[in-house]
């Protein structure tokens, strides 16, 4: 039996992988983790043979998780990622694979077949070196993306270059992001996690698992009688600020 652990801070993403794993007869699911901290503990304690690991989580990225685990031999790692700009090259190494969100069922089951062909020695060999190389590649990519001052959005046979200063807020819609500017909405095949990496963190802040706001377009903060708060944007849209993002948001606006 292959013992597997699923790690992703997006619940729907975890549930999808768990659903597919339950269709594989020789895989035992050890559990699921919603953040990097709990993942490190579970990997070292439950000793999985295989982990499905999100790259970009709220508390730490997947490479940081791998650098901190002490389990030996190391597990086989399947990264679950939306970083298609470099994933094809980065994961062309033994004992690592990737699932590019959103992935099809067939792609998932091909990955499982690859896992069956990897021996424990192959998974453990040069593990630390590979993790460091991929982490450096990840940082390089993130820094390069963050330096961009235009956000490219494909529209038919054209690519629009949106100035981030014009973005009022961004919301999640399945595997897509809806980007709102004055009187317009653009749809981009991208996750909010990746957009957080791309945009200036001093100007853009995540206020909910499904929304990012441009602080320059926040008109007022609305307090409710239940200690909940909302951000009213310049276009009068009211967006809920969830408890998990409330502290960071208030610090950014100086409250």
JSON list of N, CA, C and O in Angstrom, two decimals, residues 106-130:
[
{"chain": "A", "resi": 106, "resn": "UNK", "atom": "N", "xyz": [-7.46, 12.20, -15.79]},
{"chain": "A", "resi": 106, "resn": "UNK", "atom": "CA", "xyz": [-6.50, 11.34, -16.48]},
{"chain": "A", "resi": 106, "resn": "UNK", "atom": "C", "xyz": [-5.07, 11.71, -16.11]},
{"chain": "A", "resi": 106, "resn": "UNK", "atom": "O", "xyz": [-4.21, 10.84, -15.95]},
{"chain": "A", "resi": 107, "resn": "UNK", "atom": "N", "xyz": [-4.82, 13.01, -15.98]},
{"chain": "A", "resi": 107, "resn": "UNK", "atom": "CA", "xyz": [-3.47, 13.47, -15.61]},
{"chain": "A", "resi": 107, "resn": "UNK", "atom": "C", "xyz": [-3.12, 13.00, -14.20]},
{"chain": "A", "resi": 107, "resn": "UNK", "atom": "O", "xyz": [-1.99, 12.59, -13.93]},
{"chain": "A", "resi": 108, "resn": "UNK", "atom": "N", "xyz": [-4.09, 13.02, -13.31]},
{"chain": "A", "resi": 108, "resn": "UNK", "atom": "CA", "xyz": [-3.87, 12.57, -11.94]},
{"chain": "A", "resi": 108, "resn": "UNK", "atom": "C", "xyz": [-3.48, 11.09, -11.91]},
{"chain": "A", "resi": 108, "resn": "UNK", "atom": "O", "xyz": [-2.51, 10.70, -11.24]},
{"chain": "A", "resi": 109, "resn": "UNK", "atom": "N", "xyz": [-4.22, 10.27, -12.64]},
{"chain": "A", "resi": 109, "resn": "UNK", "atom": "CA", "xyz": [-3.96, 8.83, -12.60]},
{"chain": "A", "resi": 109, "resn": "UNK", "atom": "C", "xyz": [-2.63, 8.48, -13.30]},
{"chain": "A", "resi": 109, "resn": "UNK", "atom": "O", "xyz": [-1.99, 7.49, -12.93]},
{"chain": "A", "resi": 110, "resn": "UNK", "atom": "N", "xyz": [-2.21, 9.29, -14.28]},
{"chain": "A", "resi": 110, "resn": "UNK", "atom": "CA", "xyz": [-0.88, 9.08, -14.87]},
{"chain": "A", "resi": 110, "resn": "UNK", "atom": "C", "xyz": [0.21, 9.36, -13.83]},
{"chain": "A", "resi": 110, "resn": "UNK", "atom": "O", "xyz": [1.25, 8.69, -13.80]},
{"chain": "A", "resi": 111, "resn": "UNK", "atom": "N", "xyz": [-0.03, 10.36, -13.00]},
{"chain": "A", "resi": 111, "resn": "UNK", "atom": "CA", "xyz": [0.92, 10.67, -11.93]},
{"chain": "A", "resi": 111, "resn": "UNK", "atom": "C", "xyz": [1.04, 9.51, -10.95]},
{"chain": "A", "resi": 111, "resn": "UNK", "atom": "O", "xyz": [2.14, 9.16, -10.51]},
{"chain": "A", "resi": 112, "resn": "UNK", "atom": "N", "xyz": [-0.09, 8.90, -10.61]},
{"chain": "A", "resi": 112, "resn": "UNK", "atom": "CA", "xyz": [-0.07, 7.75, -9.70]},
{"chain": "A", "resi": 112, "resn": "UNK", "atom": "C", "xyz": [0.74, 6.61, -10.31]},
{"chain": "A", "resi": 112, "resn": "UNK", "atom": "O", "xyz": [1.51, 5.92, -9.62]},
{"chain": "A", "resi": 113, "resn": "UNK", "atom": "N", "xyz": [0.60, 6.40, -11.61]},
{"chain": "A", "resi": 113, "resn": "UNK", "atom": "CA", "xyz": [1.38, 5.35, -12.28]},
{"chain": "A", "resi": 113, "resn": "UNK", "atom": "C", "xyz": [2.87, 5.64, -12.19]},
{"chain": "A", "resi": 113, "resn": "UNK", "atom": "O", "xyz": [3.69, 4.73, -12.02]},
{"chain": "A", "resi": 114, "resn": "UNK", "atom": "N", "xyz": [3.24, 6.91, -12.31]},
{"chain": "A", "resi": 114, "resn": "UNK", "atom": "CA", "xyz": [4.65, 7.29, -12.19]},
{"chain": "A", "resi": 114, "resn": "UNK", "atom": "C", "xyz": [5.16, 7.00, -10.78]},
{"chain": "A", "resi": 114, "resn": "UNK", "atom": "O", "xyz": [6.28, 6.52, -10.60]},
{"chain": "A", "resi": 115, "resn": "UNK", "atom": "N", "xyz": [4.33, 7.26, -9.79]},
{"chain": "A", "resi": 115, "resn": "UNK", "atom": "CA", "xyz": [4.70, 7.01, -8.39]},
{"chain": "A", "resi": 115, "resn": "UNK", "atom": "C", "xyz": [5.02, 5.54, -8.17]},
{"chain": "A", "resi": 115, "resn": "UNK", "atom": "O", "xyz": [5.99, 5.19, -7.49]},
{"chain": "A", "resi": 116, "resn": "UNK", "atom": "N", "xyz": [4.23, 4.66, -8.77]},
{"chain": "A", "resi": 116, "resn": "UNK", "atom": "CA", "xyz": [4.44, 3.22, -8.60]},
{"chain": "A", "resi": 116, "resn": "UNK", "atom": "C", "xyz": [5.81, 2.77, -9.11]},
{"chain": "A", "resi": 116, "resn": "UNK", "atom": "O", "xyz": [6.34, 1.75, -8.68]},
{"chain": "A", "resi": 117, "resn": "UNK", "atom": "N", "xyz": [6.38, 3.53, -10.04]},
{"chain": "A", "resi": 117, "resn": "UNK", "atom": "CA", "xyz": [7.65, 3.14, -10.65]},
{"chain": "A", "resi": 117, "resn": "UNK", "atom": "C", "xyz": [8.86, 3.73, -9.93]},
{"chain": "A", "resi": 117, "resn": "UNK", "atom": "O", "xyz": [9.99, 3.44, -10.29]},
{"chain": "A", "resi": 118, "resn": "UNK", "atom": "N", "xyz": [8.60, 4.57, -8.93]},
{"chain": "A", "resi": 118, "resn": "UNK", "atom": "CA", "xyz": [9.71, 5.19, -8.20]},
{"chain": "A", "resi": 118, "resn": "UNK", "atom": "C", "xyz": [10.02, 4.38, -6.95]},
{"chain": "A", "resi": 118, "resn": "UNK", "atom": "O", "xyz": [9.14, 4.11, -6.14]},
{"chain": "A", "resi": 119, "resn": "UNK", "atom": "N", "xyz": [11.27, 4.02, -6.78]},
{"chain": "A", "resi": 119, "resn": "UNK", "atom": "CA", "xyz": [11.67, 3.26, -5.60]},
{"chain": "A", "resi": 119, "resn": "UNK", "atom": "C", "xyz": [11.93, 4.21, -4.44]},
{"chain": "A", "resi": 119, "resn": "UNK", "atom": "O", "xyz": [12.09, 5.41, -4.61]},
{"chain": "A", "resi": 120, "resn": "UNK", "atom": "N", "xyz": [11.99, 3.65, -3.24]},
{"chain": "A", "resi": 120, "resn": "UNK", "atom": "CA", "xyz": [12.26, 4.46, -2.06]},
{"chain": "A", "resi": 120, "resn": "UNK", "atom": "C", "xyz": [13.62, 5.13, -2.15]},
{"chain": "A", "resi": 120, "resn": "UNK", "atom": "O", "xyz": [13.80, 6.28, -1.74]},
{"chain": "A", "resi": 121, "resn": "UNK", "atom": "N", "xyz": [14.60, 4.43, -2.69]},
{"chain": "A", "resi": 121, "resn": "UNK", "atom": "CA", "xyz": [15.95, 5.01, -2.82]},
{"chain": "A", "resi": 121, "resn": "UNK", "atom": "C", "xyz": [15.95, 6.19, -3.78]},
{"chain": "A", "resi": 121, "resn": "UNK", "atom": "O", "xyz": [16.62, 7.20, -3.55]},
{"chain": "A", "resi": 122, "resn": "UNK", "atom": "N", "xyz": [15.21, 6.08, -4.88]},
{"chain": "A", "resi": 122, "resn": "UNK", "atom": "CA", "xyz": [15.13, 7.18, -5.84]},
{"chain": "A", "resi": 122, "resn": "UNK", "atom": "C", "xyz": [14.48, 8.40, -5.21]},
{"chain": "A", "resi": 122, "resn": "UNK", "atom": "O", "xyz": [14.89, 9.53, -5.46]},
{"chain": "A", "resi": 123, "resn": "UNK", "atom": "N", "xyz": [13.47, 8.17, -4.39]},
{"chain": "A", "resi": 123, "resn": "UNK", "atom": "CA", "xyz": [12.78, 9.28, -3.75]},
{"chain": "A", "resi": 123, "resn": "UNK", "atom": "C", "xyz": [13.69, 10.01, -2.76]},
{"chain": "A", "resi": 123, "resn": "UNK", "atom": "O", "xyz": [13.61, 11.23, -2.60]},
{"chain": "A", "resi": 124, "resn": "UNK", "atom": "N", "xyz": [14.54, 9.26, -2.09]},
{"chain": "A", "resi": 124, "resn": "UNK", "atom": "CA", "xyz": [15.38, 9.83, -1.04]},
{"chain": "A", "resi": 124, "resn": "UNK", "atom": "C", "xyz": [16.68, 10.44, -1.57]},
{"chain": "A", "resi": 124, "resn": "UNK", "atom": "O", "xyz": [17.24, 11.36, -1.00]},
{"chain": "A", "resi": 125, "resn": "UNK", "atom": "N", "xyz": [17.16, 9.93, -2.70]},
{"chain": "A", "resi": 125, "resn": "UNK", "atom": "CA", "xyz": [18.46, 10.33, -3.23]},
{"chain": "A", "resi": 125, "resn": "UNK", "atom": "C", "xyz": [18.47, 11.81, -3.64]},
{"chain": "A", "resi": 125, "resn": "UNK", "atom": "O", "xyz": [17.62, 12.26, -4.40]},
{"chain": "A", "resi": 126, "resn": "UNK", "atom": "N", "xyz": [19.44, 12.54, -3.11]},
{"chain": "A", "resi": 126, "resn": "UNK", "atom": "CA", "xyz": [19.63, 13.96, -3.43]},
{"chain": "A", "resi": 126, "resn": "UNK", "atom": "C", "xyz": [18.37, 14.80, -3.18]},
{"chain": "A", "resi": 126, "resn": "UNK", "atom": "O", "xyz": [18.17, 15.83, -3.81]},
{"chain": "A", "resi": 127, "resn": "UNK", "atom": "N", "xyz": [17.55, 14.36, -2.25]},
{"chain": "A", "resi": 127, "resn": "UNK", "atom": "CA", "xyz": [16.30, 15.06, -1.95]},
{"chain": "A", "resi": 127, "resn": "UNK", "atom": "C", "xyz": [16.56, 16.52, -1.56]},
{"chain": "A", "resi": 127, "resn": "UNK", "atom": "O", "xyz": [15.94, 17.44, -2.10]},
{"chain": "A", "resi": 128, "resn": "UNK", "atom": "N", "xyz": [17.48, 16.73, -0.62]},
{"chain": "A", "resi": 128, "resn": "UNK", "atom": "CA", "xyz": [17.75, 18.08, -0.12]},
{"chain": "A", "resi": 128, "resn": "UNK", "atom": "C", "xyz": [18.22, 18.99, -1.24]},
{"chain": "A", "resi": 128, "resn": "UNK", "atom": "O", "xyz": [17.81, 20.14, -1.35]},
{"chain": "A", "resi": 129, "resn": "UNK", "atom": "N", "xyz": [19.09, 18.46, -2.10]},
{"chain": "A", "resi": 129, "resn": "UNK", "atom": "CA", "xyz": [19.63, 19.26, -3.20]},
{"chain": "A", "resi": 129, "resn": "UNK", "atom": "C", "xyz": [18.52, 19.69, -4.14]},
{"chain": "A", "resi": 129, "resn": "UNK", "atom": "O", "xyz": [18.45, 20.84, -4.57]},
{"chain": "A", "resi": 130, "resn": "UNK", "atom": "N", "xyz": [17.61, 18.76, -4.46]},
{"chain": "A", "resi": 130, "resn": "UNK", "atom": "CA", "xyz": [16.52, 19.10, -5.38]},
{"chain": "A", "resi": 130, "resn": "UNK", "atom": "C", "xyz": [15.59, 20.14, -4.78]},
{"chain": "A", "resi": 130, "resn": "UNK", "atom": "O", "xyz": [15.13, 21.06, -5.46]}
]
